[in-house]
Coordinates of C-alpha atoms (C1' of nucleotides) in Angstrom, one line a residue:
Chain A
X167 CA -15.3 -10.4 -27.8
X168 CA -14.8 -14.0 -28.7
X169 CA -13.1 -16.6 -26.5
X170 CA -9.7 -16.0 -28.1
X171 CA -9.8 -12.3 -27.3
X172 CA -10.9 -13.1 -23.7
X173 CA -8.0 -15.5 -23.3
X174 CA -5.6 -13.0 -24.7
X175 CA -6.9 -10.4 -22.2
X176 CA -6.5 -12.8 -19.3
X177 CA -3.0 -13.8 -20.3
X178 CA -1.8 -10.2 -20.7
X179 CA -3.5 -9.2 -17.4
X180 CA -1.8 -12.1 -15.6
X181 CA 1.5 -10.7 -16.8
X182 CA 0.8 -7.1 -15.7
X183 CA 3.9 -5.7 -14.0
X184 CA 1.9 -3.6 -11.6
X185 CA -0.4 -6.4 -10.5
X186 CA 2.4 -8.9 -9.9
X187 CA 4.5 -6.4 -8.0
X188 CA 1.6 -5.4 -5.8
X189 CA 0.7 -9.1 -5.2
X190 CA 4.3 -10.0 -4.2
X191 CA 4.6 -6.9 -2.0
X192 CA 1.4 -7.8 -0.2
X193 CA 2.7 -11.4 0.5
X194 CA 6.2 -10.3 1.5
X195 CA 5.0 -7.4 3.7
X196 CA 2.7 -9.8 5.5
X197 CA 5.6 -12.2 6.0
X198 CA 7.9 -9.5 7.4
X199 CA 5.1 -8.1 9.6
X200 CA 4.5 -11.5 11.1
X201 CA 8.2 -12.1 11.8
X202 CA 8.8 -8.7 13.3
X203 CA 5.5 -8.5 15.2
X204 CA 7.0 -9.6 18.6
X205 CA 8.9 -6.3 18.7
X206 CA 5.7 -4.3 18.3
X207 CA 6.9 -2.8 15.0
X208 CA 5.7 -3.2 11.4
X209 CA 8.2 -3.9 8.7
X210 CA 7.8 -0.5 7.2
X211 CA 8.4 1.1 10.6
X212 CA 11.5 -1.0 11.1
X213 CA 12.8 0.4 7.8
X214 CA 12.4 3.9 9.0
X215 CA 14.1 3.3 12.3
X216 CA 16.9 1.5 10.5
X217 CA 17.4 4.4 8.2
X218 CA 17.4 6.9 11.1
X219 CA 19.8 4.8 13.1
X220 CA 22.4 5.4 10.4
X221 CA 22.2 9.2 10.6
X222 CA 22.4 11.8 13.4
X223 CA 19.5 14.0 12.2
X224 CA 17.8 14.5 8.9
X225 CA 15.0 16.5 7.4
X226 CA 11.8 15.0 6.1
X227 CA 12.6 15.9 2.5
X228 CA 16.1 14.4 2.6
X229 CA 14.9 11.2 4.3
X230 CA 12.1 10.9 1.7
X231 CA 14.6 11.3 -1.1
X232 CA 16.9 8.7 0.5
X233 CA 14.1 6.2 0.8
X234 CA 12.6 7.2 -2.5
X235 CA 9.3 7.8 -0.8
X236 CA 6.7 10.5 -1.3
X237 CA 7.4 13.3 1.3
X238 CA 3.8 13.4 2.5
X239 CA 3.8 9.6 2.9
X240 CA 6.8 9.8 5.0
X241 CA 5.3 12.6 7.1
X242 CA 2.4 10.4 7.9
X243 CA 4.5 7.2 8.4
X244 CA 6.6 9.0 11.0
X245 CA 3.5 9.9 13.1
X246 CA 3.0 6.5 14.8
X247 CA 6.7 6.4 15.6
X248 CA 6.6 9.9 17.1
X249 CA 3.4 9.0 19.1
X250 CA 5.3 6.0 20.5
X251 CA 8.2 8.2 21.4
X252 CA 10.7 6.4 19.1
X253 CA 11.6 9.6 17.2
X254 CA 11.7 13.3 18.0
X255 CA 11.5 16.4 15.8
X256 CA 13.1 19.7 16.2
X257 CA 13.6 22.9 14.2
X258 CA 16.7 23.2 12.1
X259 CA 18.8 26.3 11.7
X260 CA 16.6 27.1 8.7
X261 CA 13.2 27.6 10.3
X262 CA 11.6 25.8 7.4
X263 CA 13.4 22.5 8.2
X264 CA 12.2 20.0 10.8
X265 CA 15.0 17.6 11.9
X266 CA 14.2 14.1 12.9
X267 CA 16.2 11.8 15.0
X268 CA 15.8 8.6 17.0
X269 CA 15.2 8.9 20.7
X270 CA 17.0 6.5 23.1
X271 CA 13.7 4.6 23.3
X272 CA 13.8 4.4 19.5
X273 CA 17.3 3.1 19.4
X274 CA 16.3 0.5 22.0
X275 CA 13.3 -0.8 20.1
X276 CA 15.4 -0.8 16.9
X277 CA 18.1 -2.9 18.5
X278 CA 15.3 -5.2 19.9
X279 CA 13.7 -5.6 16.5
X280 CA 16.9 -6.1 14.5
X281 CA 17.4 -9.8 15.3
X282 CA 13.8 -10.4 14.2
X283 CA 14.4 -8.7 10.9
X284 CA 17.7 -10.6 10.5
X285 CA 15.9 -13.8 11.1
X286 CA 13.1 -12.9 8.6
X287 CA 15.7 -11.9 6.0
X288 CA 17.8 -15.0 6.4
X289 CA 14.9 -17.5 6.5
X290 CA 13.6 -15.9 3.3
X291 CA 17.0 -16.0 1.6
X292 CA 17.3 -19.7 2.6
X293 CA 13.9 -20.5 1.1
X294 CA 14.2 -18.5 -2.1
X295 CA 18.0 -18.9 -2.6
X296 CA 20.6 -16.2 -2.9
X297 CA 20.6 -16.3 -6.7
X298 CA 16.9 -15.6 -6.8
X299 CA 17.3 -12.7 -4.4
X300 CA 20.0 -11.3 -6.5
X301 CA 17.9 -11.7 -9.6
X302 CA 14.9 -10.1 -7.8
X303 CA 16.9 -7.0 -6.7
X304 CA 18.4 -6.6 -10.1
X305 CA 15.1 -6.8 -11.8
X306 CA 13.5 -4.5 -9.3
X307 CA 16.2 -1.9 -9.8
X308 CA 15.9 -2.1 -13.6
X309 CA 12.1 -1.8 -13.3
X310 CA 12.4 1.3 -11.2
X311 CA 14.8 2.8 -13.7
X312 CA 12.3 2.1 -16.5
X313 CA 9.4 4.0 -14.9
X314 CA 11.4 7.1 -13.9
Chain B
X255 CA 28.6 0.2 17.2
X256 CA 31.7 1.1 15.2
X257 CA 31.8 2.3 11.7
X258 CA 32.1 -1.2 10.2
X259 CA 29.0 -2.4 12.0
X260 CA 27.1 0.6 10.8
X261 CA 28.2 0.0 7.3
X262 CA 27.2 -3.7 7.5
X263 CA 23.8 -2.6 8.8
X264 CA 23.3 -0.2 6.0
X265 CA 24.4 -2.7 3.4
X266 CA 22.0 -5.3 4.7
X267 CA 19.2 -2.9 5.0
X268 CA 19.6 -1.7 1.4
X269 CA 19.2 -5.3 0.3
X270 CA 16.0 -5.9 2.4
X271 CA 13.6 -7.7 0.2
X272 CA 10.6 -6.0 1.7
X273 CA 11.9 -2.5 1.4
X274 CA 13.0 -3.0 -2.2
X275 CA 9.7 -4.6 -3.2
X276 CA 7.7 -1.8 -1.6
X277 CA 9.9 0.8 -3.2
X278 CA 9.5 -0.7 -6.7
X279 CA 5.8 -1.1 -6.2
X280 CA 5.4 2.6 -5.2
X281 CA 7.2 3.6 -8.4
X282 CA 5.4 1.3 -10.7
X283 CA 2.0 2.0 -9.2
X284 CA 2.6 5.7 -9.7
X285 CA 3.6 5.0 -13.3
X286 CA 0.5 3.0 -14.1
X287 CA -1.8 5.5 -12.3
X288 CA -0.3 8.3 -14.4
X289 CA -0.8 6.4 -17.6
X290 CA -4.4 5.2 -16.9
X291 CA -5.5 8.5 -15.2
X292 CA -7.3 9.9 -18.3
X293 CA -9.8 7.0 -17.9
X294 CA -10.6 8.1 -14.3
X295 CA -9.4 4.8 -12.9
X296 CA -6.5 3.8 -10.7
X297 CA -4.3 0.9 -11.8
X298 CA -5.6 -1.3 -9.0
X299 CA -9.2 -0.5 -10.0
X300 CA -8.4 -1.4 -13.6
X301 CA -7.1 -4.8 -12.3
X302 CA -10.4 -5.5 -10.6
X303 CA -12.5 -4.5 -13.6
X304 CA -10.2 -6.6 -15.8
X305 CA -10.6 -9.7 -13.6
X306 CA -14.4 -9.2 -13.4
X307 CA -14.6 -8.8 -17.2
X308 CA -13.4 -12.3 -17.6
X309 CA -16.2 -13.8 -15.5
X310 CA -20.0 -13.6 -15.3
X311 CA -20.4 -13.3 -11.5
X312 CA -18.2 -14.2 -8.6
X313 CA -18.2 -14.1 -4.9
X314 CA -16.0 -11.8 -2.8
X315 CA -14.1 -14.8 -1.4
X316 CA -13.5 -16.4 -4.7
X317 CA -12.3 -13.2 -6.4
X318 CA -10.0 -12.6 -3.4
X319 CA -8.5 -16.0 -3.8
X320 CA -8.1 -15.5 -7.5
X321 CA -6.3 -12.2 -7.1
X322 CA -4.4 -13.5 -4.0
X323 CA -5.8 -10.6 -2.0
X324 CA -7.1 -10.3 1.5
X325 CA -10.9 -10.7 1.4
X326 CA -11.5 -7.6 3.5
X327 CA -9.1 -5.6 1.3
X328 CA -11.1 -6.6 -1.7
X329 CA -14.4 -5.7 0.0
X330 CA -13.1 -2.2 0.5
X331 CA -11.5 -1.8 -2.9
X332 CA -14.8 -2.7 -4.5
X333 CA -16.5 0.2 -2.8
X334 CA -15.4 3.0 -5.0
X335 CA -16.2 0.9 -8.0
X336 CA -19.7 0.3 -6.7
X337 CA -20.2 3.9 -5.8
X338 CA -19.3 4.9 -9.4
X339 CA -21.8 2.3 -10.7
X340 CA -19.1 0.1 -12.4
X341 CA -20.1 -3.0 -10.5
X342 CA -23.2 -4.4 -8.9
X343 CA -23.8 -6.9 -6.1
X344 CA -26.6 -9.4 -5.5
X345 CA -27.4 -12.2 -3.2
X346 CA -26.4 -15.7 -4.4
X347 CA -28.5 -18.8 -3.9
X348 CA -26.7 -19.3 -0.7
X349 CA -27.8 -16.3 1.3
X350 CA -24.3 -15.9 2.7
X351 CA -22.8 -15.2 -0.7
X352 CA -22.7 -11.8 -2.4
X353 CA -22.2 -12.1 -6.2
X354 CA -20.3 -9.3 -8.0
X355 CA -20.5 -8.5 -11.7
X356 CA -19.7 -5.6 -14.0
X357 CA -22.5 -3.3 -15.0
X358 CA -22.7 -2.1 -18.6
X359 CA -21.1 1.1 -17.4
X360 CA -18.3 -0.9 -15.9
X361 CA -17.8 -2.8 -19.1
X362 CA -17.7 0.6 -21.0
X363 CA -15.1 2.1 -18.7
X364 CA -13.0 -1.0 -18.8
X365 CA -13.0 -1.0 -22.6
X366 CA -12.1 2.7 -22.4
X367 CA -9.2 2.2 -20.1
X368 CA -7.8 -0.9 -21.7
X369 CA -5.8 0.9 -24.4
X370 CA -4.3 3.1 -21.8
X371 CA -3.2 0.0 -19.8
X372 CA -1.9 -1.6 -23.0
X373 CA 0.1 1.5 -23.7
X374 CA 1.5 1.6 -20.1
X375 CA 2.4 -2.1 -20.3
X376 CA 4.1 -1.9 -23.8
X377 CA 6.0 1.3 -23.0
X378 CA 7.3 -0.3 -19.8
X379 CA 8.3 -3.5 -21.6
X380 CA 10.1 -1.5 -24.3
X381 CA 12.0 0.4 -21.6
X382 CA 12.9 -2.4 -19.4
X383 CA 13.2 -5.1 -22.0
X384 CA 11.2 -8.4 -22.3
X385 CA 14.0 -10.4 -20.7
X386 CA 14.0 -8.2 -17.6
X387 CA 10.2 -8.5 -17.4
X388 CA 10.5 -12.2 -17.7
X389 CA 13.2 -12.3 -15.0
X390 CA 11.1 -10.0 -12.7
X391 CA 7.9 -12.1 -13.0
X392 CA 9.9 -15.3 -12.4
X393 CA 11.7 -13.8 -9.3
X394 CA 8.4 -12.4 -8.0
X395 CA 6.7 -15.8 -8.3
X396 CA 9.6 -17.6 -6.5
X397 CA 9.6 -14.9 -3.8
X398 CA 5.8 -15.4 -3.2
X399 CA 6.3 -19.1 -3.0
X400 CA 9.1 -18.6 -0.4
X401 CA 6.9 -16.6 2.0
X402 CA 3.8 -18.9 1.8
Chain C
dC173 C1' -34.2 -32.7 14.6
dC174 C1' -31.0 -29.8 16.9
dA175 C1' -26.7 -28.1 18.6
dT176 C1' -22.3 -27.1 16.9
dA177 C1' -18.9 -26.4 13.4
dA178 C1' -17.8 -24.4 9.2
dT179 C1' -18.5 -20.9 5.8
dA180 C1' -19.3 -16.1 3.9
dC181 C1' -19.1 -11.6 4.8
dG182 C1' -18.9 -7.0 7.2
dT183 C1' -16.8 -3.5 10.4
dG184 C1' -13.5 -1.1 13.6
dA185 C1' -9.2 0.5 14.0
dA186 C1' -4.8 1.3 12.4
dT187 C1' -1.1 2.0 9.1
dA188 C1' 0.5 3.0 4.0
dT189 C1' 0.2 5.8 -0.1
dA190 C1' -0.1 10.0 -2.9
dC191 C1' -2.1 14.0 -5.3
dA192 C1' -3.7 18.7 -5.0
dC193 C1' -3.4 22.5 -2.4
dC194 C1' -1.9 25.6 1.3
dT195 C1' 1.4 28.3 4.5
dA196 C1' 5.8 29.9 6.1
dA197 C1' 10.6 30.9 5.5
dT198 C1' 14.5 31.8 2.6
dT199 C1' 16.8 33.2 -1.6
dG200 C1' 17.9 36.1 -5.2
dA201 C1' 17.4 39.4 -8.8
dA202 C1' 15.8 43.9 -10.3
Chain D
dT288 C1' 16.2 46.6 -0.4
dT289 C1' 12.1 44.7 -1.7
dC290 C1' 9.3 41.5 -3.8
dA291 C1' 8.7 37.4 -6.6
dA292 C1' 10.4 32.7 -7.0
dT293 C1' 12.1 28.9 -4.6
dT294 C1' 12.2 25.7 -0.8
dA295 C1' 10.4 23.0 3.3
dG296 C1' 6.7 21.3 5.1
dG297 C1' 1.7 20.3 6.5
dT298 C1' -3.4 19.1 5.5
dG299 C1' -7.6 17.5 3.1
dT300 C1' -9.2 13.8 0.8
dA301 C1' -9.3 9.4 -1.2
dT302 C1' -7.7 4.8 -2.0
dA303 C1' -5.1 0.5 -0.4
dT304 C1' -4.1 -2.9 3.1
dT305 C1' -4.8 -6.0 7.0
dC306 C1' -5.8 -7.9 11.6
dA307 C1' -9.1 -8.8 15.1
dC308 C1' -13.6 -9.5 15.9
dG309 C1' -18.6 -9.9 15.1
dT310 C1' -22.9 -11.7 12.6
dA311 C1' -25.7 -14.5 9.7
dT312 C1' -26.3 -18.6 7.1
dT313 C1' -25.4 -23.3 5.9
dA314 C1' -23.8 -27.9 6.7
dT315 C1' -23.3 -31.8 9.7
dG316 C1' -22.9 -35.3 13.2
dG317 C1' -25.3 -37.4 17.1

DNA sequence: CCATAATACGTGAATATACACCTAATTGAA
DNA sequence: TTCAATTAGGTGTATATTCACGTATTATGG
């Protein structure tokens, strides 16, 4: 390959949707994790507790659908939360279903972490601007639609 | 909490930058992985080979800086590539440095996978539109700046 | 020259992700 | 009613990610 072809490769690679998304996600995840760390939670764990706090009880499959997450990923992400006693599982009427809900301890830590998440979110919005956030969410939504 | 507060929580949570970024990254990563799978590579592995194909030899730390990736993450991501014989490592002049470069086998699989990546990229751009891609990359860039 | 700081890198431990495959319970059609 | 298809869920295996910590090498100031 000559230099022009190499340069073309580099340019295209730098614009790779997957690479850029992963890069941004790494940076933003680290930011949220730092901000929420005093609560003892990860950003991803906060997301799960927040979702569960909006619902009485829900099955793994339904929660995975709601969060657009692979079911088996969710199963494993719930493990640390169960180990810490933040959630509990029980059989549903249908013996195939496992219902998940927050424990009082889980509600407490969620309430404890919420201000930290609020702060993380508001600081980020201040820094990037509301317009950019709006653009980002719109672009992300359209991107997800494009790969489905 | 009353119903209004719950609704507020849900609305804010749904707009969480971290959650939405992670969600989109999951979807896009799965898409690229599906498209590139015939080559035997993951999308992330293709990215590493592509970066290495642009350079003669590079240290772990420098490559991690270039890709804006944690150094220890990169160390571990390089392992499967080395196990497959796609890259090789050698001591630099400075005995602390380990230099990484593509092997001929690595060049070959990269060339083999490149059309698959090109296809994945072009199909995605067709579906989402060039304007949306441009918006996405701009928003991602501004977001990364905001958390640094 | 030598002690110390800085640099380069690896490992342990934990979470995050997902595909392929398996089991158990329920449903539904012959 | 019975048995095959569907549904709900877990496990094995592999990669991806990062923080805290440790080791080895080089650079540097006194």
